PDB file of C-alpha atoms in Angstrom:
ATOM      1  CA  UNK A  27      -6.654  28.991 -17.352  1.00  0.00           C
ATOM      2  CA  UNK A  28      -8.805  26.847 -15.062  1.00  0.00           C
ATOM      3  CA  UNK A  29      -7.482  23.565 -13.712  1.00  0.00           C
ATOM      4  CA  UNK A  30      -9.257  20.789 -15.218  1.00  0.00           C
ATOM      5  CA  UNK A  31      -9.794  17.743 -12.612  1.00  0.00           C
ATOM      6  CA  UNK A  32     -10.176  14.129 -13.632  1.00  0.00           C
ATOM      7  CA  UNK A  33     -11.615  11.976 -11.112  1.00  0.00           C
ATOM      8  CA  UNK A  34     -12.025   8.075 -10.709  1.00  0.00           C
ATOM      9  CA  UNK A  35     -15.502   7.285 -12.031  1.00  0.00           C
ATOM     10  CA  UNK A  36     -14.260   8.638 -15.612  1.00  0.00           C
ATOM     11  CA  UNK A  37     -10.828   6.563 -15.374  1.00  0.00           C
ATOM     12  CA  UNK A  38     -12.772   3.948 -14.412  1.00  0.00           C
ATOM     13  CA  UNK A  39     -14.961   4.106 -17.813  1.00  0.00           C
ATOM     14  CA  UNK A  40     -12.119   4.485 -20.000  1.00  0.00           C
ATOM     15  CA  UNK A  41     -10.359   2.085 -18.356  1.00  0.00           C
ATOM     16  CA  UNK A  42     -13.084  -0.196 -18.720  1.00  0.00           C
ATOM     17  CA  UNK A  43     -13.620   0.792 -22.417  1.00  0.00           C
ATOM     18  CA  UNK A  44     -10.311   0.654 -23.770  1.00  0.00           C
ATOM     19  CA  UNK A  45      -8.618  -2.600 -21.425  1.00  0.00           C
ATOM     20  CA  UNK A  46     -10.730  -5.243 -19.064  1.00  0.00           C
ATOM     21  CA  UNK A  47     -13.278  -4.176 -16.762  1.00  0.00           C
ATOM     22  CA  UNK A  48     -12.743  -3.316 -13.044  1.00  0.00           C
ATOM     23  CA  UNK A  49     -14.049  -5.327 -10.446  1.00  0.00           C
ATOM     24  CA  UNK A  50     -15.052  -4.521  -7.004  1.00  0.00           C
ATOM     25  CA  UNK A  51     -12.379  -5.785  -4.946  1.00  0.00           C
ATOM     26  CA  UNK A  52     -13.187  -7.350  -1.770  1.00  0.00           C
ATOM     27  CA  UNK A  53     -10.483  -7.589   0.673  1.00  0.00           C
ATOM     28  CA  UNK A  54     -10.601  -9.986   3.493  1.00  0.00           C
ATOM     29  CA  UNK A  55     -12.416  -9.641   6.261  1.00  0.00           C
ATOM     30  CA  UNK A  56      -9.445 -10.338   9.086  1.00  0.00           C
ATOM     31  CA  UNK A  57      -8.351  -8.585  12.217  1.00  0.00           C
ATOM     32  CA  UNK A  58      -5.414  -6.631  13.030  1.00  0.00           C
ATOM     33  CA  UNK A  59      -5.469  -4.471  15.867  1.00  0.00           C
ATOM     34  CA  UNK A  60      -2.865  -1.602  15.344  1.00  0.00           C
ATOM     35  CA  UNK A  61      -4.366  -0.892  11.749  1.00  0.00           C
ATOM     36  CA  UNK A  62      -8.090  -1.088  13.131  1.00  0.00           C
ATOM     37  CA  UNK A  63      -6.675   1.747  15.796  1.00  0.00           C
ATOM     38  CA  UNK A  64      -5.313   3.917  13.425  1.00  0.00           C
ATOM     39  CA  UNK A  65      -9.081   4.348  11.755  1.00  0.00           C
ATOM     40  CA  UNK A  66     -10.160   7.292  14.127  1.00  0.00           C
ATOM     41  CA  UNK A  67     -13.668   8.137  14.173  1.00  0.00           C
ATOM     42  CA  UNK A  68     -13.855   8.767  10.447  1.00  0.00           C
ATOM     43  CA  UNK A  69     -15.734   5.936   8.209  1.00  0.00           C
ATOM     44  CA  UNK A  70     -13.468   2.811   7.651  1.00  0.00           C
ATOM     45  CA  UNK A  71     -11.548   2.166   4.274  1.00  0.00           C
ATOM     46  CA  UNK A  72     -13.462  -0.837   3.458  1.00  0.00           C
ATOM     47  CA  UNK A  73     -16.843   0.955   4.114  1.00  0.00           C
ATOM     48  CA  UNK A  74     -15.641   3.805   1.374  1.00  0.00           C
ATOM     49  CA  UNK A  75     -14.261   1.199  -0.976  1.00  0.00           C
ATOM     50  CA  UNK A  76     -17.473  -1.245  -0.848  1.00  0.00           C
ATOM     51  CA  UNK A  77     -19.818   2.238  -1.196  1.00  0.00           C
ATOM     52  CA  UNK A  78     -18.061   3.267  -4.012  1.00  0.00           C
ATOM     53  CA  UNK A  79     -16.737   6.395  -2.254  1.00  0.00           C
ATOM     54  CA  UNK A  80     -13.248   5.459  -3.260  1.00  0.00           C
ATOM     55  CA  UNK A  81     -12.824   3.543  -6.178  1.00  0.00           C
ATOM     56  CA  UNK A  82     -10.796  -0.032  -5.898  1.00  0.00           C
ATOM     57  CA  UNK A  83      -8.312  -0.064  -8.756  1.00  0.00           C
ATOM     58  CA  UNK A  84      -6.331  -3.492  -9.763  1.00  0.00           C
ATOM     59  CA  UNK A  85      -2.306  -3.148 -10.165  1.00  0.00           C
ATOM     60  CA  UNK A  86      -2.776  -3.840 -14.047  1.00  0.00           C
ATOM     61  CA  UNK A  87      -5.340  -0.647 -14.198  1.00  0.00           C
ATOM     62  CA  UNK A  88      -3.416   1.356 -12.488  1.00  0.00           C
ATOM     63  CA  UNK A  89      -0.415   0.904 -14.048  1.00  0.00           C
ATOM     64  CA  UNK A  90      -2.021   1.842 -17.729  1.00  0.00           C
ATOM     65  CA  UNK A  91      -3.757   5.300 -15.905  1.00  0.00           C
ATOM     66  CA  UNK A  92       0.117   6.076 -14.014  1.00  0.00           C
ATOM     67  CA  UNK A  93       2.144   5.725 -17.584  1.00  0.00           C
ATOM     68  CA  UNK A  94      -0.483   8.086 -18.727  1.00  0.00           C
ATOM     69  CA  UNK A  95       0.149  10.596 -15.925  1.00  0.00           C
ATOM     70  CA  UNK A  96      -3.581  10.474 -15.290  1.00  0.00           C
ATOM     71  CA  UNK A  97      -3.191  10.493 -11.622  1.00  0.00           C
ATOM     72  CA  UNK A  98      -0.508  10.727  -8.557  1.00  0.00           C
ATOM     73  CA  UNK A  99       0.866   7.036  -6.798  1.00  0.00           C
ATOM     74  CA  UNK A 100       0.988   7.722  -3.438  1.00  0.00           C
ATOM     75  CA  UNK A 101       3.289   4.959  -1.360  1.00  0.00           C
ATOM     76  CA  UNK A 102       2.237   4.758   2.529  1.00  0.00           C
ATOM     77  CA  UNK A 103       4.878   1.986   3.020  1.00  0.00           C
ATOM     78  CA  UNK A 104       7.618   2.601   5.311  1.00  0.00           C
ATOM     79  CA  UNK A 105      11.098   3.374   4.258  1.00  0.00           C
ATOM     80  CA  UNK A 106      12.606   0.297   4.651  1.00  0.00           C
ATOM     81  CA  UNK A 107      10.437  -1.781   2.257  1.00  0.00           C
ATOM     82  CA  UNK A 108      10.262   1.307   0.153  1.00  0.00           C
ATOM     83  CA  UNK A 109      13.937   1.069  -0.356  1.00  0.00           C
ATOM     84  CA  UNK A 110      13.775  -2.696  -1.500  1.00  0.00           C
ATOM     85  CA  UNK A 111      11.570  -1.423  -4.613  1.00  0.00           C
ATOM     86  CA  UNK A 112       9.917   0.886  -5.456  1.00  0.00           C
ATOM     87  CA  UNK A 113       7.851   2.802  -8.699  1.00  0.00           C
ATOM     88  CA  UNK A 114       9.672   5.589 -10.155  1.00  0.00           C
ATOM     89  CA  UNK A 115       7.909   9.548  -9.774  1.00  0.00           C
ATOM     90  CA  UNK A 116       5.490   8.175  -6.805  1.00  0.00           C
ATOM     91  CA  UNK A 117       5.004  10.586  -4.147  1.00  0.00           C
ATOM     92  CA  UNK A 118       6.312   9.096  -0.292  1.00  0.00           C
ATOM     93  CA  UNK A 119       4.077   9.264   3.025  1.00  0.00           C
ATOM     94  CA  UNK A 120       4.880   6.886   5.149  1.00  0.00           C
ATOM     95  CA  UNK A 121       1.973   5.444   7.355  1.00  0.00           C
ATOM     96  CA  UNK A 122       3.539   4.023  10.038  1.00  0.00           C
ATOM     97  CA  UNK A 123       7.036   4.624  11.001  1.00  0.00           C
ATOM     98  CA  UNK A 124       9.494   2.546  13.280  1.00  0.00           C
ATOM     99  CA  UNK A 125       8.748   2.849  17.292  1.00  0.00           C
ATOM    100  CA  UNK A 126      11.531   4.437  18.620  1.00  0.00           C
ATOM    101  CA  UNK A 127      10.275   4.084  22.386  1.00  0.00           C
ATOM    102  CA  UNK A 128      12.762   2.064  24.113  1.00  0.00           C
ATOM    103  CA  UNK A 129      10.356   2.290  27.780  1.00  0.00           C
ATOM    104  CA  UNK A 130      10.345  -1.166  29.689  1.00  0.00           C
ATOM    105  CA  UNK A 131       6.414  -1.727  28.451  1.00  0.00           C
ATOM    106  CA  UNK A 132       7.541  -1.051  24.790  1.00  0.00           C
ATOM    107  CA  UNK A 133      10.596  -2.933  24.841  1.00  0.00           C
ATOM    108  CA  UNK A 134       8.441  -6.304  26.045  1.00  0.00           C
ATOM    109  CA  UNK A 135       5.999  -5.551  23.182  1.00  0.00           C
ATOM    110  CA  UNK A 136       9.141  -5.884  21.047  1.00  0.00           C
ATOM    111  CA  UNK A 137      10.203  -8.690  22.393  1.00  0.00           C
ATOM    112  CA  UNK A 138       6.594 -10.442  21.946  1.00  0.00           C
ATOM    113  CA  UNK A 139       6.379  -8.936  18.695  1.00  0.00           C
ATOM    114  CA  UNK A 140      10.068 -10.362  17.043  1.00  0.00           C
ATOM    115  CA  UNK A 141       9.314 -13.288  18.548  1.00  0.00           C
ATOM    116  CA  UNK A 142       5.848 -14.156  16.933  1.00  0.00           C
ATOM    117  CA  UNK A 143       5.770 -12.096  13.805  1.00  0.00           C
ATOM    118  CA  UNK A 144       9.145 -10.238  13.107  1.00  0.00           C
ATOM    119  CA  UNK A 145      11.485 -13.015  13.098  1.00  0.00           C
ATOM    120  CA  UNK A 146       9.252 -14.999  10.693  1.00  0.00           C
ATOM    121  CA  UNK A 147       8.027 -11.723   8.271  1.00  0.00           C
ATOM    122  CA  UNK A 148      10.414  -9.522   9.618  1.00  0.00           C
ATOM    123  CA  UNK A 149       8.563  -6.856  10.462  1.00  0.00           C
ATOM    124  CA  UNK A 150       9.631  -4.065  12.365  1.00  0.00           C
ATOM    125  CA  UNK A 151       7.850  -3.053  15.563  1.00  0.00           C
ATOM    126  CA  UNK A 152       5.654   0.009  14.414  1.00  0.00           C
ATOM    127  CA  UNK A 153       3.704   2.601  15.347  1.00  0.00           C
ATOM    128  CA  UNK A 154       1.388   5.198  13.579  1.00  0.00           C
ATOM    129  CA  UNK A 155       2.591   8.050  11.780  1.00  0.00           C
ATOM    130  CA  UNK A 156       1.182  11.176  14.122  1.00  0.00           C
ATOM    131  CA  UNK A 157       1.638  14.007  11.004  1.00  0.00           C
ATOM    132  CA  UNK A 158       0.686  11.437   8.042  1.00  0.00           C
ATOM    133  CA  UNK A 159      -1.958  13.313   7.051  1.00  0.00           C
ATOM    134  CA  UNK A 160      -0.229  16.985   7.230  1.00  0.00           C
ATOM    135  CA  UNK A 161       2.886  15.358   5.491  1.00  0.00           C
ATOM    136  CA  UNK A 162       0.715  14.115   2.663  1.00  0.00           C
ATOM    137  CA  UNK A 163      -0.904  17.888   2.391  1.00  0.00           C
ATOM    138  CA  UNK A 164       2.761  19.373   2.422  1.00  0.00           C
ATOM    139  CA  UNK A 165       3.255  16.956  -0.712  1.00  0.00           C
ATOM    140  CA  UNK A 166      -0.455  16.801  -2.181  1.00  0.00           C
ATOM    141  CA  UNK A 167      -1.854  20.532  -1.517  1.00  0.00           C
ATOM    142  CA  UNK A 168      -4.133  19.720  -4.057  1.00  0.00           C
ATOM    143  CA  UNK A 169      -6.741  18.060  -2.652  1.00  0.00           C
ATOM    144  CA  UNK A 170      -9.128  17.222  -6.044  1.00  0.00           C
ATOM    145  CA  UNK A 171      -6.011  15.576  -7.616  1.00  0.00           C
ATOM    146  CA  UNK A 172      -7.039  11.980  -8.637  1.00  0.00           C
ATOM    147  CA  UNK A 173      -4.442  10.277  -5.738  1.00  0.00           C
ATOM    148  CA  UNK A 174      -4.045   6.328  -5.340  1.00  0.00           C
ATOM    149  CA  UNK A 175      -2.820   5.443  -2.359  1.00  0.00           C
ATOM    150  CA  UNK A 176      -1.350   2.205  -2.493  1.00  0.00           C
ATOM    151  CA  UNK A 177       1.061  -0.100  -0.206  1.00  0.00           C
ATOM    152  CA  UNK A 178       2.135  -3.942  -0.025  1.00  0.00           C
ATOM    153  CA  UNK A 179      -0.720  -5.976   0.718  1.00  0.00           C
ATOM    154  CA  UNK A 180      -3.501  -3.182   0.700  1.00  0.00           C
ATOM    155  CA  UNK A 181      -4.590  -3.061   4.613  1.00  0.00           C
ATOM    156  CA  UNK A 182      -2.618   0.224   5.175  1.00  0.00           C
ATOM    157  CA  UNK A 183      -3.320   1.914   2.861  1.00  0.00           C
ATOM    158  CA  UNK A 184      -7.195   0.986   3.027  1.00  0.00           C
ATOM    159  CA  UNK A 185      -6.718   3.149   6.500  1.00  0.00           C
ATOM    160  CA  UNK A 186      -4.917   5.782   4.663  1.00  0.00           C
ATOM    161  CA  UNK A 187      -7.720   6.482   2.189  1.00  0.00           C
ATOM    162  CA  UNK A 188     -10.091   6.577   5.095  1.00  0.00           C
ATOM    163  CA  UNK A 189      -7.820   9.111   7.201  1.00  0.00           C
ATOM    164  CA  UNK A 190      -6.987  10.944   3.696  1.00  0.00           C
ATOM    165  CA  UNK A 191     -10.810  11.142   3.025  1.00  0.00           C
ATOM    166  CA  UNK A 192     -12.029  12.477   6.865  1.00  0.00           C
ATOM    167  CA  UNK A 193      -9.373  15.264   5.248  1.00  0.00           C
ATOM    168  CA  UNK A 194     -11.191  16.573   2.218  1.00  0.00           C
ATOM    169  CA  UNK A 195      -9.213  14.649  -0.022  1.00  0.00           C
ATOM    170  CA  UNK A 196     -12.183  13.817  -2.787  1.00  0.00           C
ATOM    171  CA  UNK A 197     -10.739  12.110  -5.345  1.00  0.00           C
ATOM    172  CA  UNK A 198      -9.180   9.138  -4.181  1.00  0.00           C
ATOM    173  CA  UNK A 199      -8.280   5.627  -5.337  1.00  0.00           C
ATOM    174  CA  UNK A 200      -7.386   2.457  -3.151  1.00  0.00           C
ATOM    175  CA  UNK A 201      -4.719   0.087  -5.312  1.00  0.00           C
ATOM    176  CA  UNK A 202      -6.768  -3.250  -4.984  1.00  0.00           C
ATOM    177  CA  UNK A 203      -4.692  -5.798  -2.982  1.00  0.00           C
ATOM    178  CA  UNK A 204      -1.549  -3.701  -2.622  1.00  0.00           C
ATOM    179  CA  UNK A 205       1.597  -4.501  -4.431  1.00  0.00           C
ATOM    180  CA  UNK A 206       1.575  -7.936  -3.572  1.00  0.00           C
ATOM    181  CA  UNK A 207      -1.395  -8.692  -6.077  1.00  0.00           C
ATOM    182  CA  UNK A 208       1.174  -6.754  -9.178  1.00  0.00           C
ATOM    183  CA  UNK A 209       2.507  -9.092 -11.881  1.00  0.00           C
ATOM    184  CA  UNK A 210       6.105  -8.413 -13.698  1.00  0.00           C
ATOM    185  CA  UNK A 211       6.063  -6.045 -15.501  1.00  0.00           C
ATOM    186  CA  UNK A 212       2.819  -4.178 -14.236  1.00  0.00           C
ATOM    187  CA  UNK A 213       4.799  -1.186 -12.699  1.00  0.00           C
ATOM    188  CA  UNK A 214       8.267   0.081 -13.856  1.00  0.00           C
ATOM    189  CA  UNK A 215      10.415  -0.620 -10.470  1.00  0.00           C
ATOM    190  CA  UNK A 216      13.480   1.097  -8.926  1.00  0.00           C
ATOM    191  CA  UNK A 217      15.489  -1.458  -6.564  1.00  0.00           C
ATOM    192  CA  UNK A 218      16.790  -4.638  -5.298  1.00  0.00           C
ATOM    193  CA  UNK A 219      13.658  -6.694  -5.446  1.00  0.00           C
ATOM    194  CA  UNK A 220      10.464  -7.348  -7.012  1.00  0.00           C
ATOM    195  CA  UNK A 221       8.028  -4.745  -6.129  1.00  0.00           C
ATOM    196  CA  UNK A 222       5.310  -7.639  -4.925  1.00  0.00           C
ATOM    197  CA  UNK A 223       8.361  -9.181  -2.652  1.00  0.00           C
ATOM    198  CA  UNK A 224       9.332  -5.928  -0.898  1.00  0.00           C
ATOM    199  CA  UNK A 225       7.157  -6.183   1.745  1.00  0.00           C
ATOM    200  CA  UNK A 226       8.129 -10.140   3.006  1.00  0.00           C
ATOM    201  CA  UNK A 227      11.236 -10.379   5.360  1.00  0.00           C
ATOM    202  CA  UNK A 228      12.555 -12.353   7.701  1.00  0.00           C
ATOM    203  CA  UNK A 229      12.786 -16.061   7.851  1.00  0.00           C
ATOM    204  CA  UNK A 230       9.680 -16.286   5.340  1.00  0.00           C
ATOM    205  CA  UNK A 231      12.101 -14.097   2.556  1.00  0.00           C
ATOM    206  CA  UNK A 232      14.795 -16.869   2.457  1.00  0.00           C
ATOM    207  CA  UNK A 233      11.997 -19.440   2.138  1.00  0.00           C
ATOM    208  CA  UNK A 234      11.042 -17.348  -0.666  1.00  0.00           C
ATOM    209  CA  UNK A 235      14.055 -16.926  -2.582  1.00  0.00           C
ATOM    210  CA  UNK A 236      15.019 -21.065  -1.921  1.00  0.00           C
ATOM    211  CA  UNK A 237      11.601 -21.624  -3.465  1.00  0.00           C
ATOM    212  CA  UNK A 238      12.207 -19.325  -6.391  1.00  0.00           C
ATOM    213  CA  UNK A 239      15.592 -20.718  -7.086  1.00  0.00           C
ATOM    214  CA  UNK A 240      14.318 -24.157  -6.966  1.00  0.00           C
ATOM    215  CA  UNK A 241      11.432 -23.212  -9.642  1.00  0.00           C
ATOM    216  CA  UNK A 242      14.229 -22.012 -12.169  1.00  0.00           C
ATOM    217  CA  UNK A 243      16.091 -24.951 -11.540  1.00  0.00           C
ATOM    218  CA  UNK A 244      13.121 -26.989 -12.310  1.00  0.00           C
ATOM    219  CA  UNK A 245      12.411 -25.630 -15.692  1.00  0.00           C
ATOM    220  CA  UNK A 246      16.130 -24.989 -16.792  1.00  0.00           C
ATOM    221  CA  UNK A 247      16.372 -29.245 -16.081  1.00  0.00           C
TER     222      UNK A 247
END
């Protein structure tokens, strides 16, 4: 029997039919150097979202289609906020992976790095994942599968889609936002933390959880 395909545009009419419309989402327009690297010489994420190419799915939307096993959740974090939470049965590619180069030049862009961003976010130094791409078709031969790629804040996975795409991937969705934009109970999670607070770290984490312990106080009093 012949494999029957599903793509976006029909998820996105049932989806529109049956819950609340989808939106174009329009990320924001702000610079970050080692992501705008990574794009290659293939068309940008955002140019394929805002076409229409790949369709922009909210976390609420996308939640409904995965408990329906209409398509495959494809995380690009890396491991270590993967491990803080997580949705159960998505597929694991990480993007970028942890810079391992310990070479005088590297080890002063660590330095700079912990310094102005990793002690505060606590973000690791990274550096782009060389065999994404193959790794995802070792996991995802299947290249007509309907496959959102999602991660936390929706920047890295806007250049997987793109990367993904340049590979004859055709049906693909971009999770709007990232997990950062999902509400309670959205996703089913595996882990130690909210799935929208895996990817903060650092200093800014602690100010998170004082914050959040001071709300429940507040409405317990």
């Amino acid at each position: 029997m012949a494999a029957i395909h599903l793509n976006f545009n029909s998820l996105t009419l049932k989806l529109e039919k049956n819950y609340t419309k989808i939106l174009p989402y329009a990320p924001q327009r702000r610079s970050n150097i080692p992501i705008n690297a990574a794009l290659g010489r293939g068309a940008s994420g955002r140019q394929l979202i805002e076409s229409g190419t790949i369709k922009a799915i909210p976390p609420k939307e996308a939640a409904i289609a995965l408990k329906s096993q209409e398509l495959e959740l494809l995380d690009v974090r890396p491991e270590w906020e993967r491990e803080k939470a997580r949705v159960p049965g998505s597929l694991h590619v990480p993007l970028f992976i942890k810079d391992s180069d310990n070479s005088p030049i590297t080890l002063l862009k660590k330095w700079v790095h912990f310094g102005y961003i990793g002690l505060w976010t606590g973000q690791k130094f990274t550096t782009i994942n060389s065999e994404f791409v193959s790794q995802v078709q070792g996991v995802v031969p299947d290249k007509d599968i309907m496959l959102l790629v999602a991660c936390g804040e929706g920047l890295r996975s806007m250049v997987a889609v793109s990367k993904l795409h340049e590979a004859g991937y055709n049906n693909l969705g971009w999770l709007a936002g990232g997990f950062t934009r999902a509400k309670d109970g959205d996703f089913a999670v595996e882990g130690d933390e909210k799935l929208q607070y895996a990817t903060i770290g650092g200093v800014s984490y602690y100010f998170l959880k004082l914050l959040t312990l001071l709300q429940g106080a507040d409405t317990s009093s």
